[in-house]
């Protein structure tokens, strides 16, 4: 008998962003303070110093992330000196969300 598998996992949307970061632990802590992100899961690197893969939820959206890995081609925006990717966050009260992100250490430009 063939097992039934959902084409989109529960709680996900059709597209899920994945970010490669220098310090995923630091980013997850910032996203929690700034945007109320909740950790879904986090898998440490083999040596325990970083994060190989993590998932967080902000509102109704899931983001995946992990640290750069030596010898792999995935590089963080920090290493590359910028990124062609932007994430848009929709909120009910933009002023409160902006203040929360700034208070959490977000850079106001």
Short mmCIF file of C-alpha atoms in Angstrom, two decimals:
data_model
loop_
_atom_site.label_atom_id
_atom_site.label_comp_id
_atom_site.label_asym_id
_atom_site.label_seq_id
_atom_site.Cartn_x
_atom_site.Cartn_y
_atom_site.Cartn_z
CA UNK A 1 0.00 0.00 0.00
CA UNK A 2 1.32 3.44 -0.95
CA UNK A 3 1.67 5.95 1.91
CA UNK A 4 -0.18 9.25 1.60
CA UNK A 5 2.12 12.27 1.65
CA UNK A 6 0.92 15.85 1.59
CA UNK A 7 2.49 17.86 -1.24
CA UNK A 8 2.87 20.88 1.06
CA UNK A 9 3.68 20.14 4.73
CA UNK A 10 1.20 21.45 7.28
CA UNK A 11 1.98 25.02 8.29
CA UNK A 12 3.98 25.78 5.13
CA UNK A 13 3.14 27.74 1.99
CA UNK A 14 4.09 27.01 -1.63
CA UNK A 15 7.42 28.84 -1.30
CA UNK A 16 9.68 28.73 1.77
CA UNK A 17 12.71 31.04 1.90
CA UNK A 18 16.05 29.55 2.97
CA UNK A 19 18.89 31.78 4.15
CA UNK A 20 22.58 31.03 4.57
CA UNK A 21 24.00 33.07 7.44
CA UNK A 22 27.31 33.65 9.21
CA UNK A 23 25.69 33.16 12.64
CA UNK A 24 22.28 31.51 12.59
CA UNK A 25 22.02 31.41 16.40
CA UNK A 26 22.47 35.19 16.55
CA UNK A 27 19.98 35.72 13.71
CA UNK A 28 17.37 33.49 15.36
CA UNK A 29 17.70 35.42 18.63
CA UNK A 30 17.31 38.73 16.77
CA UNK A 31 14.26 37.52 14.81
CA UNK A 32 12.67 36.38 18.09
CA UNK A 33 13.22 39.79 19.72
CA UNK A 34 12.43 41.87 16.64
CA UNK A 35 9.57 39.94 15.06
CA UNK A 36 8.36 37.45 17.67
CA UNK A 37 9.82 34.52 15.71
CA UNK A 38 9.29 31.09 17.24
CA UNK A 39 11.84 28.32 16.78
CA UNK A 40 10.39 25.21 15.17
CA UNK A 41 13.61 23.20 15.10
CA UNK A 42 17.34 23.66 15.16
CA UNK A 43 20.06 21.15 14.25
CA UNK A 44 23.60 21.94 15.42
CA UNK A 45 26.66 21.44 13.22
CA UNK A 46 28.66 18.26 13.79
CA UNK A 47 31.12 20.09 16.04
CA UNK A 48 28.32 21.83 17.96
CA UNK A 49 29.61 25.34 17.28
CA UNK A 50 26.94 26.44 14.80
CA UNK A 51 23.61 25.62 13.23
CA UNK A 52 23.44 23.28 10.24
CA UNK A 53 19.68 23.77 9.71
CA UNK A 54 16.95 25.62 11.56
CA UNK A 55 13.34 26.58 10.99
CA UNK A 56 11.52 29.51 12.55
CA UNK A 57 7.99 30.80 12.23
CA UNK A 58 7.16 34.49 11.94
CA UNK A 59 3.41 34.99 11.87
CA UNK A 60 2.09 32.28 9.54
CA UNK A 61 5.33 31.88 7.58
CA UNK A 62 8.24 29.48 7.97
CA UNK A 63 11.83 30.45 7.20
CA UNK A 64 14.68 27.96 7.00
CA UNK A 65 18.28 28.93 7.67
CA UNK A 66 21.70 27.60 8.41
CA UNK A 67 25.32 28.64 8.80
CA UNK A 68 27.85 28.81 5.99
CA UNK A 69 29.78 25.55 5.72
CA UNK A 70 33.45 25.43 4.76
CA UNK A 71 33.95 23.82 1.37
CA UNK A 72 30.40 24.48 0.18
CA UNK A 73 29.25 27.09 -2.30
CA UNK A 74 26.51 28.59 -0.12
CA UNK A 75 27.69 31.94 1.22
CA UNK A 76 25.98 34.47 3.44
CA UNK A 77 25.09 37.98 2.27
CA UNK A 78 27.68 39.19 4.80
CA UNK A 79 30.43 37.18 3.11
CA UNK A 80 29.26 38.22 -0.36
CA UNK A 81 28.98 41.90 0.60
CA UNK A 82 25.25 42.13 -0.11
CA UNK A 83 22.29 40.13 -1.30
CA UNK A 84 19.91 40.31 -4.27
CA UNK A 85 17.14 38.88 -2.06
CA UNK A 86 14.67 40.78 0.13
CA UNK A 87 12.10 39.45 2.57
CA UNK A 88 8.85 41.35 3.01
CA UNK A 89 7.12 41.17 6.38
CA UNK A 90 3.44 42.09 6.52
CA UNK A 91 2.24 43.33 9.92
CA UNK A 92 -0.91 44.95 11.33
CA UNK A 93 0.91 47.87 13.00
CA UNK A 94 3.98 48.95 11.02
CA UNK A 95 5.02 51.62 13.54
CA UNK A 96 4.99 49.14 16.44
CA UNK A 97 6.83 46.53 14.33
CA UNK A 98 9.45 49.09 13.28
CA UNK A 99 10.00 50.17 16.90
CA UNK A 100 10.27 46.56 18.09
CA UNK A 101 12.86 45.75 15.40
CA UNK A 102 14.88 48.92 16.18
CA UNK A 103 14.68 48.23 19.92
CA UNK A 104 15.94 44.68 19.25
CA UNK A 105 19.06 46.07 17.57
CA UNK A 106 17.90 46.40 13.98
CA UNK A 107 19.79 49.03 12.00
CA UNK A 108 17.61 51.99 11.03
CA UNK A 109 18.66 53.25 7.60
#
